Structures are given as C-alpha cells and as structure tokens.
Amino acid sequence: MKLNIASGVLAVLYVLSHPMPLTAQTSSDTVDVNGRTYGLSSALYGVGKEIYDNSPAANLYRQDLSFTEISASYSLRDESAALIVQEGDRFDAGNFNADSYIRLNDKSSAFANVEYVNGMKRNVLWNSSSDFLLLYPYVTADTVGGNLSHEKYMFSGGYSRKDGRFSYGVQASYRALHEYRRVDPRPRNITSDFNASISAGYSAGGSLVYVTVAGRIYRQISDVGFYNPTGANTSEIPMTGLGTYFERFTGTGAYLGTYHKGGGYSFRAGMVPKARRGWMAEVGFRSFTVRRLLSNQNDVPITSLNIMDLSGYVGYRGDKWGIAFSGKHERRTGTEMIIDNGASNIYNVLGASLMYLNGIWDTAVSAFFDFEMEKTLWTLTPVVGWLSSSAGYLFPERSMTYSRIYVRLPFMAVFGKSPWLLAVRAGASVAVNIGGGLDISSQEEEEAMSEMIRYGFSNLSASSSGGDCSLRAQRSLNRTMAVYMEGGCRYAYFTSGINMWMAEMKLGICF
C-alpha cells in the first residue's frame, strides 16, 4: 500500500513540476516568480476563499496567476496541559506538501494538492478513535491512554472550464489516515475519507451564478489489542456524550472492534464576480451521517451521529479593500440503538432513541486591506466574531453551554529586491468568554468521567489571548523558479491555566 501511495505522490509531483503547455498566453507568462508571490500575498485573495475552495466552477475566477509550491516542513503543537484531552497535549510531525493552481488558458484552470504527514500525538486520554473532532461524542475511550503514531496521506484535484456563458468544474479528494500505539492498550485505526463535487454556473452580467453538489464517503476501522500476559490494564468504553457511555458494551473481550461507516451530501448556490472587483455570496447546506458498528457482533449499529449545517457568506472585493460577513449553524444529533440479547451471536436493533444534541453558532465579520508604499505591500485582515455552543444529553439529564467573542488582528509586509523577497507576518488574538454553564449528574462510579467533562468545560469556556509571527525569505533561481525558507510560531494563554505553543519550519520551492 505504501509503495502504491508513494508512486502516486511521485506521479502528481511530476505533473505539478511539468505543467501542460498553455494554449494561450496568461498573466503568469509575463510575471516572474517573485512578482507572483508578491501579488498573491494580497489580503484581497482572502475574500471569498471558502467559496472558491468549495466550488470548482467558481474556482476558475479565483486568480489570474499560476502558482505552485512544493515544501517539506516540521510542525509542533505543545501545551502545558492538554486543551482537549482526547487530542493529547503535544503533536509533532514531519510534513510534505505540494499545492498547485495552473491557468491553462483564459478559459480553463487545473488545481491539485498532495500532503503527507508523519508524526506523534502524545498523552492522548479518553480516546482510542481517530478524527475525534468529527466523530464526537461517539468515540471509544479508555482511562490509560498514551501516545499515538499518526500517518496521513491526502490527495485532491480539480478542473474548471468555461464555454460561452456556461462554466463547469469537478473536484475530488481522498484522505487516508493510520493511527496506532505499540503499548497496551493498542488501538489501530485505519480511516478513508472520499469527497467529490460537481459544479455548474451561468454568466449573468459581471457575475457567475453557480450551484455545487457534493458527496462524501467515510470509513474508519478500529481495533484495540492487549498483549500484556498479566491481562488488560483498562476497559474500552463506547462513549455516548457528556460523560455517559454504553455500559453493556464496555470491556476488553468481544467488543474491541469498532467500525464507523458514514456518508453525506452538500448543496451550495452563489455568485462570484468575473473581474477582480465585485460582490460575492453563497448559501450552503450539508448533511453527514455516520454510524458506529460493532465489528465482532455482526456489525450491529449501536449509535448514529447526524451532522447538519447551514452556512452563508456575503463579501465585497474592491481594488484595495474588502469586507465579508459569514455565518454557520451546525446541529449534531446523536441516536442510541436498543439492541436485543444477541441469541446465537446475532444482534438485532429493536429500536432507537435520540439522546444527544449539540448546536453551534459561529458568525464573523472580516475586513481586508492592502497598502502599497515604496515597493512594499502591507496587508491588514481584522476579524471579529461570535461563537456559541449548547450541548445536552437526555437521560441522565446533562448540559454544557459556552459562548465567546473573538478578535484577530493579523498583518503582513512583503518587500524585496531581486533576487530576494521577504514576507513578515505578525498578529494578535483574543477570545473573551461571555457566558456558559455545566450541569452534570455525577454518580460515584462515573466520577472519573464527570471530572473529564468538568476539565473539558473549563478549557472550552476559558478566555484566551495570544500572538503569532512568521518570516519567509525567498530567492529566485531564474525568472520562473525560486527557493524559500519559512519559519513561524504562535503562543496562546488560556485563563484555565494552559499555555500553548505552536511552531513550524518549512523549506520549499515555488514556480
């Protein structure tokens, strides 16, 4: 499997580094590599980024410049105590990434991305599953935890074209993830995640009006092993939300195999300007359902998680400034199955009960500014937003709510003199808790789980402040290719007492 994936990476890299001949001259033919890096550093390319990323038809109007980056990097996240215990208190990894956007001519474009990550999550607790932030609360947990080796492959690509007034595009991505541990308890999770979308649009005046339909297929096969001759050192616990769990299926014997099987779809409609200036807007709906099955009990489903969200975006991009309003409401509902006694080891579903509900609101206003003075590009992209979450469990009745207002203020300066180009970034951020509460019924035998929930709430409801900075130094080798080195770090302090550091060092080429 690794050989096949490695061969695929090499094939994609060859395509990225040997783009197809252009059938007509594009802007990239007349701008050198440092000039393209300078131009694409504009804050205005951030206006509508979500729209262009999600709609292959609209992607044709994303930018006029072809640009490819290939890089190797090392990244680190280190926390004085785990902010989310299920994700561990440290993650360090080596990364390889290739990202390309190619304007084939004035009527078509192609885009692709390849990513490989190999690292280690450290001190993971209360979680033996992968993709916790996607699957919560329906993960398998244990009280011992440990480090998790992490290996991820991701491929994506798409094509956009216009013919007359009509535009269309296709896009697909595949993510493979392998996480495992070599000491008891020994989870081994293999995940595959496939997404595909098709999009079509019609030119009306100075805008493209489009619709996008997408589908998703998700699988995760999980198994936990114990090899210590003295026996298992913990039980594997199927969690059901806010510190509750399936007691019947807790143990170390027949219930160690889990299979998450899911799929979903999404629909988006919107408009983007065909020129650099103009209004853009989009509304979207997404539905994703994933069931948790017991692999050793004839794949009987014990829980089902449905995630639905509504999103909206309105933005304007001018010559030197832009503004955007975005909003999203996500609703997570969890259903638990009622299973029979498994006569002859055949388990059947007798009924289902809706037990878990989590609603999340996230709205933001973003501004984008470009200032050019003495051959230096200055950018400023302030963001002000509000996030609120409300989660509840039916019986025993439990609830957790929190809300915060957040502000981010990043800026960047890009300047250079041939053959060099420098980009300096810095920013500050603050999030202020404006309310929330936790109500859980704590029984003696569940005290450890209740303590885990109280700890998580203290971090989720905490206020925070921090800053970040980075530097990119780029030197052109010729008119079309450059090498660069980039390093950055970020610090955040949470009022729950946690300090978090993040850092990344990157070396790459661009053309």
PDB file of N, CA and C in Angstrom, residues 318-406:
ATOM      1  N   GLY A 318     -12.848  45.068  -3.436  1.00  0.00           N
ATOM      2  CA  GLY A 318     -12.521  46.239  -4.231  1.00  0.00           C
ATOM      3  C   GLY A 318     -11.081  46.192  -4.700  1.00  0.00           C
ATOM      4  N   ASP A 319     -10.550  47.370  -5.067  1.00  0.00           N
ATOM      5  CA  ASP A 319      -9.165  47.416  -5.537  1.00  0.00           C
ATOM      6  C   ASP A 319      -8.163  47.315  -4.385  1.00  0.00           C
ATOM      7  N   LYS A 320      -8.491  47.934  -3.260  1.00  0.00           N
ATOM      8  CA  LYS A 320      -7.552  47.973  -2.139  1.00  0.00           C
ATOM      9  C   LYS A 320      -8.156  47.498  -0.821  1.00  0.00           C
ATOM     10  N   TRP A 321      -9.423  47.158  -0.833  1.00  0.00           N
ATOM     11  CA  TRP A 321     -10.055  46.727   0.405  1.00  0.00           C
ATOM     12  C   TRP A 321     -11.195  45.761   0.100  1.00  0.00           C
ATOM     13  N   GLY A 322     -11.587  45.028   1.126  1.00  0.00           N
ATOM     14  CA  GLY A 322     -12.708  44.111   1.001  1.00  0.00           C
ATOM     15  C   GLY A 322     -13.349  43.888   2.353  1.00  0.00           C
ATOM     16  N   ILE A 323     -14.550  43.350   2.329  1.00  0.00           N
ATOM     17  CA  ILE A 323     -15.264  43.049   3.563  1.00  0.00           C
ATOM     18  C   ILE A 323     -16.095  41.795   3.360  1.00  0.00           C
ATOM     19  N   ALA A 324     -16.295  41.031   4.421  1.00  0.00           N
ATOM     20  CA  ALA A 324     -17.052  39.784   4.313  1.00  0.00           C
ATOM     21  C   ALA A 324     -17.815  39.527   5.605  1.00  0.00           C
ATOM     22  N   PHE A 325     -19.019  38.976   5.446  1.00  0.00           N
ATOM     23  CA  PHE A 325     -19.858  38.548   6.562  1.00  0.00           C
ATOM     24  C   PHE A 325     -20.117  37.056   6.387  1.00  0.00           C
ATOM     25  N   SER A 326     -19.854  36.277   7.410  1.00  0.00           N
ATOM     26  CA  SER A 326     -20.050  34.832   7.312  1.00  0.00           C
ATOM     27  C   SER A 326     -20.789  34.325   8.542  1.00  0.00           C
ATOM     28  N   GLY A 327     -21.538  33.264   8.344  1.00  0.00           N
ATOM     29  CA  GLY A 327     -22.262  32.659   9.452  1.00  0.00           C
ATOM     30  C   GLY A 327     -22.484  31.183   9.202  1.00  0.00           C
ATOM     31  N   LYS A 328     -22.495  30.411  10.273  1.00  0.00           N
ATOM     32  CA  LYS A 328     -22.704  28.968  10.155  1.00  0.00           C
ATOM     33  C   LYS A 328     -23.418  28.457  11.399  1.00  0.00           C
ATOM     34  N   HIS A 329     -24.397  27.602  11.176  1.00  0.00           N
ATOM     35  CA  HIS A 329     -25.072  26.918  12.277  1.00  0.00           C
ATOM     36  C   HIS A 329     -24.952  25.419  12.065  1.00  0.00           C
ATOM     37  N   GLU A 330     -24.327  24.742  13.019  1.00  0.00           N
ATOM     38  CA  GLU A 330     -24.147  23.291  12.946  1.00  0.00           C
ATOM     39  C   GLU A 330     -25.006  22.624  14.018  1.00  0.00           C
ATOM     40  N   ARG A 331     -25.695  21.574  13.619  1.00  0.00           N
ATOM     41  CA  ARG A 331     -26.553  20.823  14.538  1.00  0.00           C
ATOM     42  C   ARG A 331     -26.115  19.364  14.512  1.00  0.00           C
ATOM     43  N   ARG A 332     -25.654  18.868  15.662  1.00  0.00           N
ATOM     44  CA  ARG A 332     -25.222  17.475  15.805  1.00  0.00           C
ATOM     45  C   ARG A 332     -26.257  16.741  16.656  1.00  0.00           C
ATOM     46  N   THR A 333     -26.832  15.684  16.110  1.00  0.00           N
ATOM     47  CA  THR A 333     -27.801  14.883  16.852  1.00  0.00           C
ATOM     48  C   THR A 333     -27.304  13.449  16.939  1.00  0.00           C
ATOM     49  N   GLY A 334     -27.410  12.871  18.130  1.00  0.00           N
ATOM     50  CA  GLY A 334     -26.932  11.515  18.363  1.00  0.00           C
ATOM     51  C   GLY A 334     -28.057  10.586  18.772  1.00  0.00           C
ATOM     52  N   THR A 335     -28.123   9.440  18.119  1.00  0.00           N
ATOM     53  CA  THR A 335     -29.149   8.436  18.384  1.00  0.00           C
ATOM     54  C   THR A 335     -28.491   7.158  18.876  1.00  0.00           C
ATOM     55  N   GLU A 336     -29.038   6.582  19.952  1.00  0.00           N
ATOM     56  CA  GLU A 336     -28.534   5.321  20.500  1.00  0.00           C
ATOM     57  C   GLU A 336     -29.515   4.200  20.182  1.00  0.00           C
ATOM     58  N   MET A 337     -28.966   3.072  19.764  1.00  0.00           N
ATOM     59  CA  MET A 337     -29.791   1.932  19.381  1.00  0.00           C
ATOM     60  C   MET A 337     -30.096   1.037  20.593  1.00  0.00           C
ATOM     61  N   ILE A 338     -31.264   0.433  20.571  1.00  0.00           N
ATOM     62  CA  ILE A 338     -31.654  -0.574  21.562  1.00  0.00           C
ATOM     63  C   ILE A 338     -31.418  -1.940  20.926  1.00  0.00           C
ATOM     64  N   ILE A 339     -30.504  -2.722  21.505  1.00  0.00           N
ATOM     65  CA  ILE A 339     -30.054  -3.985  20.914  1.00  0.00           C
ATOM     66  C   ILE A 339     -30.620  -5.162  21.712  1.00  0.00           C
ATOM     67  N   ASP A 340     -31.003  -6.238  21.008  1.00  0.00           N
ATOM     68  CA  ASP A 340     -31.529  -7.425  21.697  1.00  0.00           C
ATOM     69  C   ASP A 340     -30.400  -8.193  22.390  1.00  0.00           C
ATOM     70  N   ASN A 341     -30.720  -9.356  22.954  1.00  0.00           N
ATOM     71  CA  ASN A 341     -29.733 -10.095  23.753  1.00  0.00           C
ATOM     72  C   ASN A 341     -28.755 -10.901  22.915  1.00  0.00           C
ATOM     73  N   GLY A 342     -28.825 -10.823  21.593  1.00  0.00           N
ATOM     74  CA  GLY A 342     -27.847 -11.473  20.730  1.00  0.00           C
ATOM     75  C   GLY A 342     -27.900 -12.979  20.768  1.00  0.00           C
ATOM     76  N   ALA A 343     -29.092 -13.542  20.670  1.00  0.00           N
ATOM     77  CA  ALA A 343     -29.227 -15.001  20.637  1.00  0.00           C
ATOM     78  C   ALA A 343     -28.470 -15.562  19.448  1.00  0.00           C
ATOM     79  N   SER A 344     -27.723 -16.634  19.683  1.00  0.00           N
ATOM     80  CA  SER A 344     -26.894 -17.271  18.645  1.00  0.00           C
ATOM     81  C   SER A 344     -25.876 -16.293  18.075  1.00  0.00           C
ATOM     82  N   ASN A 345     -25.475 -15.303  18.904  1.00  0.00           N
ATOM     83  CA  ASN A 345     -24.484 -14.297  18.499  1.00  0.00           C
ATOM     84  C   ASN A 345     -24.931 -13.470  17.298  1.00  0.00           C
ATOM     85  N   ILE A 346     -26.229 -13.361  17.097  1.00  0.00           N
ATOM     86  CA  ILE A 346     -26.785 -12.486  16.071  1.00  0.00           C
ATOM     87  C   ILE A 346     -27.515 -11.360  16.784  1.00  0.00           C
ATOM     88  N   TYR A 347     -27.010 -10.141  16.611  1.00  0.00           N
ATOM     89  CA  TYR A 347     -27.571  -8.991  17.310  1.00  0.00           C
ATOM     90  C   TYR A 347     -28.468  -8.204  16.361  1.00  0.00           C
ATOM     91  N   ASN A 348     -29.601  -7.761  16.885  1.00  0.00           N
ATOM     92  CA  ASN A 348     -30.566  -7.014  16.088  1.00  0.00           C
ATOM     93  C   ASN A 348     -30.954  -5.725  16.803  1.00  0.00           C
ATOM     94  N   VAL A 349     -31.309  -4.728  16.011  1.00  0.00           N
ATOM     95  CA  VAL A 349     -31.754  -3.444  16.547  1.00  0.00           C
ATOM     96  C   VAL A 349     -33.256  -3.508  16.794  1.00  0.00           C
ATOM     97  N   LEU A 350     -33.663  -3.257  18.039  1.00  0.00           N
ATOM     98  CA  LEU A 350     -35.082  -3.275  18.396  1.00  0.00           C
ATOM     99  C   LEU A 350     -35.711  -1.889  18.333  1.00  0.00           C
ATOM    100  N   GLY A 351     -34.903  -0.866  18.497  1.00  0.00           N
ATOM    101  CA  GLY A 351     -35.424   0.494  18.487  1.00  0.00           C
ATOM    102  C   GLY A 351     -34.290   1.490  18.573  1.00  0.00           C
ATOM    103  N   ALA A 352     -34.633   2.771  18.630  1.00  0.00           N
ATOM    104  CA  ALA A 352     -33.627   3.823  18.688  1.00  0.00           C
ATOM    105  C   ALA A 352     -34.173   5.001  19.481  1.00  0.00           C
ATOM    106  N   SER A 353     -33.278   5.705  20.172  1.00  0.00           N
ATOM    107  CA  SER A 353     -33.668   6.864  20.971  1.00  0.00           C
ATOM    108  C   SER A 353     -32.721   8.019  20.692  1.00  0.00           C
ATOM    109  N   LEU A 354     -33.289   9.191  20.429  1.00  0.00           N
ATOM    110  CA  LEU A 354     -32.491  10.400  20.280  1.00  0.00           C
ATOM    111  C   LEU A 354     -32.043  10.851  21.667  1.00  0.00           C
ATOM    112  N   MET A 355     -30.718  10.873  21.899  1.00  0.00           N
ATOM    113  CA  MET A 355     -30.205  11.128  23.245  1.00  0.00           C
ATOM    114  C   MET A 355     -29.284  12.342  23.340  1.00  0.00           C
ATOM    115  N   TYR A 356     -28.652  12.747  22.249  1.00  0.00           N
ATOM    116  CA  TYR A 356     -27.624  13.796  22.315  1.00  0.00           C
ATOM    117  C   TYR A 356     -27.922  14.876  21.279  1.00  0.00           C
ATOM    118  N   LEU A 357     -27.742  16.126  21.681  1.00  0.00           N
ATOM    119  CA  LEU A 357     -27.958  17.254  20.776  1.00  0.00           C
ATOM    120  C   LEU A 357     -26.921  18.329  21.067  1.00  0.00           C
ATOM    121  N   ASN A 358     -26.303  18.844  20.005  1.00  0.00           N
ATOM    122  CA  ASN A 358     -25.304  19.905  20.137  1.00  0.00           C
ATOM    123  C   ASN A 358     -25.517  20.911  19.010  1.00  0.00           C
ATOM    124  N   GLY A 359     -25.795  22.151  19.383  1.00  0.00           N
ATOM    125  CA  GLY A 359     -25.952  23.223  18.402  1.00  0.00           C
ATOM    126  C   GLY A 359     -24.822  24.221  18.528  1.00  0.00           C
ATOM    127  N   ILE A 360     -24.222  24.592  17.400  1.00  0.00           N
ATOM    128  CA  ILE A 360     -23.081  25.511  17.389  1.00  0.00           C
ATOM    129  C   ILE A 360     -23.364  26.641  16.405  1.00  0.00           C
ATOM    130  N   TRP A 361     -23.192  27.872  16.858  1.00  0.00           N
ATOM    131  CA  TRP A 361     -23.301  29.058  16.010  1.00  0.00           C
ATOM    132  C   TRP A 361     -21.932  29.715  15.908  1.00  0.00           C
ATOM    133  N   ASP A 362     -21.574  30.151  14.708  1.00  0.00           N
ATOM    134  CA  ASP A 362     -20.308  30.867  14.510  1.00  0.00           C
ATOM    135  C   ASP A 362     -20.522  31.930  13.442  1.00  0.00           C
ATOM    136  N   THR A 363     -20.439  33.193  13.816  1.00  0.00           N
ATOM    137  CA  THR A 363     -20.604  34.301  12.877  1.00  0.00           C
ATOM    138  C   THR A 363     -19.396  35.221  12.985  1.00  0.00           C
ATOM    139  N   ALA A 364     -19.036  35.850  11.873  1.00  0.00           N
ATOM    140  CA  ALA A 364     -17.851  36.701  11.871  1.00  0.00           C
ATOM    141  C   ALA A 364     -17.973  37.793  10.817  1.00  0.00           C
ATOM    142  N   VAL A 365     -17.304  38.903  11.086  1.00  0.00           N
ATOM    143  CA  VAL A 365     -17.126  39.992  10.126  1.00  0.00           C
ATOM    144  C   VAL A 365     -15.629  40.135   9.899  1.00  0.00           C
ATOM    145  N   SER A 366     -15.222  40.112   8.637  1.00  0.00           N
ATOM    146  CA  SER A 366     -13.801  40.200   8.292  1.00  0.00           C
ATOM    147  C   SER A 366     -13.580  41.373   7.354  1.00  0.00           C
ATOM    148  N   ALA A 367     -12.476  42.062   7.533  1.00  0.00           N
ATOM    149  CA  ALA A 367     -12.086  43.152   6.642  1.00  0.00           C
ATOM    150  C   ALA A 367     -10.717  42.840   6.050  1.00  0.00           C
ATOM    151  N   PHE A 368     -10.470  43.366   4.855  1.00  0.00           N
ATOM    152  CA  PHE A 368      -9.238  43.072   4.123  1.00  0.00           C
ATOM    153  C   PHE A 368      -8.708  44.382   3.542  1.00  0.00           C
ATOM    154  N   PHE A 369      -7.453  44.704   3.871  1.00  0.00           N
ATOM    155  CA  PHE A 369      -6.870  45.957   3.409  1.00  0.00           C
ATOM    156  C   PHE A 369      -5.492  45.707   2.805  1.00  0.00           C
ATOM    157  N   ASP A 370      -5.235  46.369   1.685  1.00  0.00           N
ATOM    158  CA  ASP A 370      -3.913  46.397   1.054  1.00  0.00           C
ATOM    159  C   ASP A 370      -3.407  47.831   1.030  1.00  0.00           C
ATOM    160  N   PHE A 371      -2.153  48.035   1.417  1.00  0.00           N
ATOM    161  CA  PHE A 371      -1.491  49.327   1.301  1.00  0.00           C
ATOM    162  C   PHE A 371      -0.142  49.087   0.632  1.00  0.00           C
ATOM    163  N   GLU A 372       0.174  49.871  -0.380  1.00  0.00           N
ATOM    164  CA  GLU A 372       1.446  49.706  -1.076  1.00  0.00           C
ATOM    165  C   GLU A 372       2.222  51.003  -0.976  1.00  0.00           C
ATOM    166  N   MET A 373       3.399  50.930  -0.351  1.00  0.00           N
ATOM    167  CA  MET A 373       4.236  52.099  -0.162  1.00  0.00           C
ATOM    168  C   MET A 373       5.682  51.729  -0.423  1.00  0.00           C
ATOM    169  N   GLU A 374       6.314  52.458  -1.307  1.00  0.00           N
ATOM    170  CA  GLU A 374       7.734  52.278  -1.613  1.00  0.00           C
ATOM    171  C   GLU A 374       8.070  50.818  -1.893  1.00  0.00           C
ATOM    172  N   LYS A 375       7.304  50.222  -2.806  1.00  0.00           N
ATOM    173  CA  LYS A 375       7.511  48.843  -3.259  1.00  0.00           C
ATOM    174  C   LYS A 375       7.367  47.816  -2.137  1.00  0.00           C
ATOM    175  N   THR A 376       6.633  48.185  -1.104  1.00  0.00           N
ATOM    176  CA  THR A 376       6.313  47.261  -0.019  1.00  0.00           C
ATOM    177  C   THR A 376       4.803  47.120   0.083  1.00  0.00           C
ATOM    178  N   LEU A 377       4.333  45.882   0.115  1.00  0.00           N
ATOM    179  CA  LEU A 377       2.911  45.608   0.266  1.00  0.00           C
ATOM    180  C   LEU A 377       2.607  45.348   1.735  1.00  0.00           C
ATOM    181  N   TRP A 378       1.706  46.155   2.284  1.00  0.00           N
ATOM    182  CA  TRP A 378       1.246  45.968   3.653  1.00  0.00           C
ATOM    183  C   TRP A 378      -0.197  45.466   3.606  1.00  0.00           C
ATOM    184  N   THR A 379      -0.489  44.430   4.396  1.00  0.00           N
ATOM    185  CA  THR A 379      -1.857  43.912   4.440  1.00  0.00           C
ATOM    186  C   THR A 379      -2.340  43.851   5.885  1.00  0.00           C
ATOM    187  N   LEU A 380      -3.636  44.066   6.049  1.00  0.00           N
ATOM    188  CA  LEU A 380      -4.270  44.008   7.358  1.00  0.00           C
ATOM    189  C   LEU A 380      -5.607  43.293   7.195  1.00  0.00           C
ATOM    190  N   THR A 381      -5.866  42.265   8.023  1.00  0.00           N
ATOM    191  CA  THR A 381      -7.094  41.465   7.878  1.00  0.00           C
ATOM    192  C   THR A 381      -7.743  41.227   9.245  1.00  0.00           C
ATOM    193  N   PRO A 382      -8.358  42.248   9.841  1.00  0.00           N
ATOM    194  CA  PRO A 382      -9.005  42.069  11.145  1.00  0.00           C
ATOM    195  C   PRO A 382     -10.277  41.228  11.038  1.00  0.00           C
ATOM    196  N   VAL A 383     -10.544  40.459  12.093  1.00  0.00           N
ATOM    197  CA  VAL A 383     -11.732  39.606  12.177  1.00  0.00           C
ATOM    198  C   VAL A 383     -12.358  39.776  13.557  1.00  0.00           C
ATOM    199  N   VAL A 384     -13.679  39.956  13.576  1.00  0.00           N
ATOM    200  CA  VAL A 384     -14.441  39.991  14.824  1.00  0.00           C
ATOM    201  C   VAL A 384     -15.556  38.962  14.703  1.00  0.00           C
ATOM    202  N   GLY A 385     -15.689  38.084  15.705  1.00  0.00           N
ATOM    203  CA  GLY A 385     -16.687  37.032  15.592  1.00  0.00           C
ATOM    204  C   GLY A 385     -17.300  36.635  16.920  1.00  0.00           C
ATOM    205  N   TRP A 386     -18.337  35.817  16.819  1.00  0.00           N
ATOM    206  CA  TRP A 386     -19.052  35.292  17.989  1.00  0.00           C
ATOM    207  C   TRP A 386     -19.287  33.813  17.782  1.00  0.00           C
ATOM    208  N   LEU A 387     -18.973  33.013  18.803  1.00  0.00           N
ATOM    209  CA  LEU A 387     -19.183  31.574  18.752  1.00  0.00           C
ATOM    210  C   LEU A 387     -19.959  31.143  19.988  1.00  0.00           C
ATOM    211  N   SER A 388     -20.952  30.272  19.781  1.00  0.00           N
ATOM    212  CA  SER A 388     -21.759  29.774  20.884  1.00  0.00           C
ATOM    213  C   SER A 388     -22.058  28.301  20.672  1.00  0.00           C
ATOM    214  N   SER A 389     -21.965  27.518  21.746  1.00  0.00           N
ATOM    215  CA  SER A 389     -22.240  26.089  21.682  1.00  0.00           C
ATOM    216  C   SER A 389     -23.156  25.691  22.835  1.00  0.00           C
ATOM    217  N   SER A 390     -24.133  24.841  22.528  1.00  0.00           N
ATOM    218  CA  SER A 390     -25.045  24.328  23.539  1.00  0.00           C
ATOM    219  C   SER A 390     -25.236  22.838  23.308  1.00  0.00           C
ATOM    220  N   ALA A 391     -24.834  22.011  24.279  1.00  0.00           N
ATOM    221  CA  ALA A 391     -24.937  20.557  24.158  1.00  0.00           C
ATOM    222  C   ALA A 391     -25.791  20.014  25.294  1.00  0.00           C
ATOM    223  N   GLY A 392     -26.566  18.971  24.987  1.00  0.00           N
ATOM    224  CA  GLY A 392     -27.409  18.371  26.009  1.00  0.00           C
ATOM    225  C   GLY A 392     -27.537  16.871  25.828  1.00  0.00           C
ATOM    226  N   TYR A 393     -27.736  16.174  26.948  1.00  0.00           N
ATOM    227  CA  TYR A 393     -27.969  14.729  26.937  1.00  0.00           C
ATOM    228  C   TYR A 393     -29.274  14.471  27.677  1.00  0.00           C
ATOM    229  N   LEU A 394     -30.112  13.573  27.132  1.00  0.00           N
ATOM    230  CA  LEU A 394     -31.481  13.416  27.625  1.00  0.00           C
ATOM    231  C   LEU A 394     -31.556  12.772  29.004  1.00  0.00           C
ATOM    232  N   PHE A 395     -30.916  11.583  29.174  1.00  0.00           N
ATOM    233  CA  PHE A 395     -31.005  10.889  30.462  1.00  0.00           C
ATOM    234  C   PHE A 395     -29.757  10.035  30.696  1.00  0.00           C
ATOM    235  N   PRO A 396     -29.033  10.258  31.824  1.00  0.00           N
ATOM    236  CA  PRO A 396     -29.328  11.276  32.827  1.00  0.00           C
ATOM    237  C   PRO A 396     -29.136  12.677  32.248  1.00  0.00           C
ATOM    238  N   GLU A 397     -30.008  13.588  32.636  1.00  0.00           N
ATOM    239  CA  GLU A 397     -30.021  14.918  32.024  1.00  0.00           C
ATOM    240  C   GLU A 397     -28.725  15.657  32.318  1.00  0.00           C
ATOM    241  N   ARG A 398     -28.092  16.111  31.245  1.00  0.00           N
ATOM    242  CA  ARG A 398     -26.832  16.846  31.358  1.00  0.00           C
ATOM    243  C   ARG A 398     -26.808  17.944  30.304  1.00  0.00           C
ATOM    244  N   SER A 399     -26.079  19.013  30.572  1.00  0.00           N
ATOM    245  CA  SER A 399     -25.978  20.097  29.594  1.00  0.00           C
ATOM    246  C   SER A 399     -24.661  20.837  29.770  1.00  0.00           C
ATOM    247  N   MET A 400     -24.185  21.409  28.677  1.00  0.00           N
ATOM    248  CA  MET A 400     -22.976  22.224  28.687  1.00  0.00           C
ATOM    249  C   MET A 400     -23.130  23.323  27.650  1.00  0.00           C
ATOM    250  N   THR A 401     -22.946  24.568  28.053  1.00  0.00           N
ATOM    251  CA  THR A 401     -23.036  25.702  27.139  1.00  0.00           C
ATOM    252  C   THR A 401     -21.848  26.632  27.363  1.00  0.00           C
ATOM    253  N   TYR A 402     -21.429  27.283  26.297  1.00  0.00           N
ATOM    254  CA  TYR A 402     -20.412  28.325  26.407  1.00  0.00           C
ATOM    255  C   TYR A 402     -20.508  29.238  25.193  1.00  0.00           C
ATOM    256  N   SER A 403     -20.097  30.489  25.376  1.00  0.00           N
ATOM    257  CA  SER A 403     -20.107  31.478  24.296  1.00  0.00           C
ATOM    258  C   SER A 403     -18.877  32.351  24.432  1.00  0.00           C
ATOM    259  N   ARG A 404     -18.407  32.825  23.303  1.00  0.00           N
ATOM    260  CA  ARG A 404     -17.255  33.722  23.345  1.00  0.00           C
ATOM    261  C   ARG A 404     -17.306  34.707  22.181  1.00  0.00           C
ATOM    262  N   ILE A 405     -16.712  35.848  22.395  1.00  0.00           N
ATOM    263  CA  ILE A 405     -16.437  36.819  21.335  1.00  0.00           C
ATOM    264  C   ILE A 405     -14.944  36.765  21.061  1.00  0.00           C
ATOM    265  N   TYR A 406     -14.570  36.749  19.789  1.00  0.00           N
ATOM    266  CA  TYR A 406     -13.150  36.668  19.463  1.00  0.00           C
ATOM    267  C   TYR A 406     -12.761  37.760  18.471  1.00  0.00           C
TER     268      TYR A 406
END
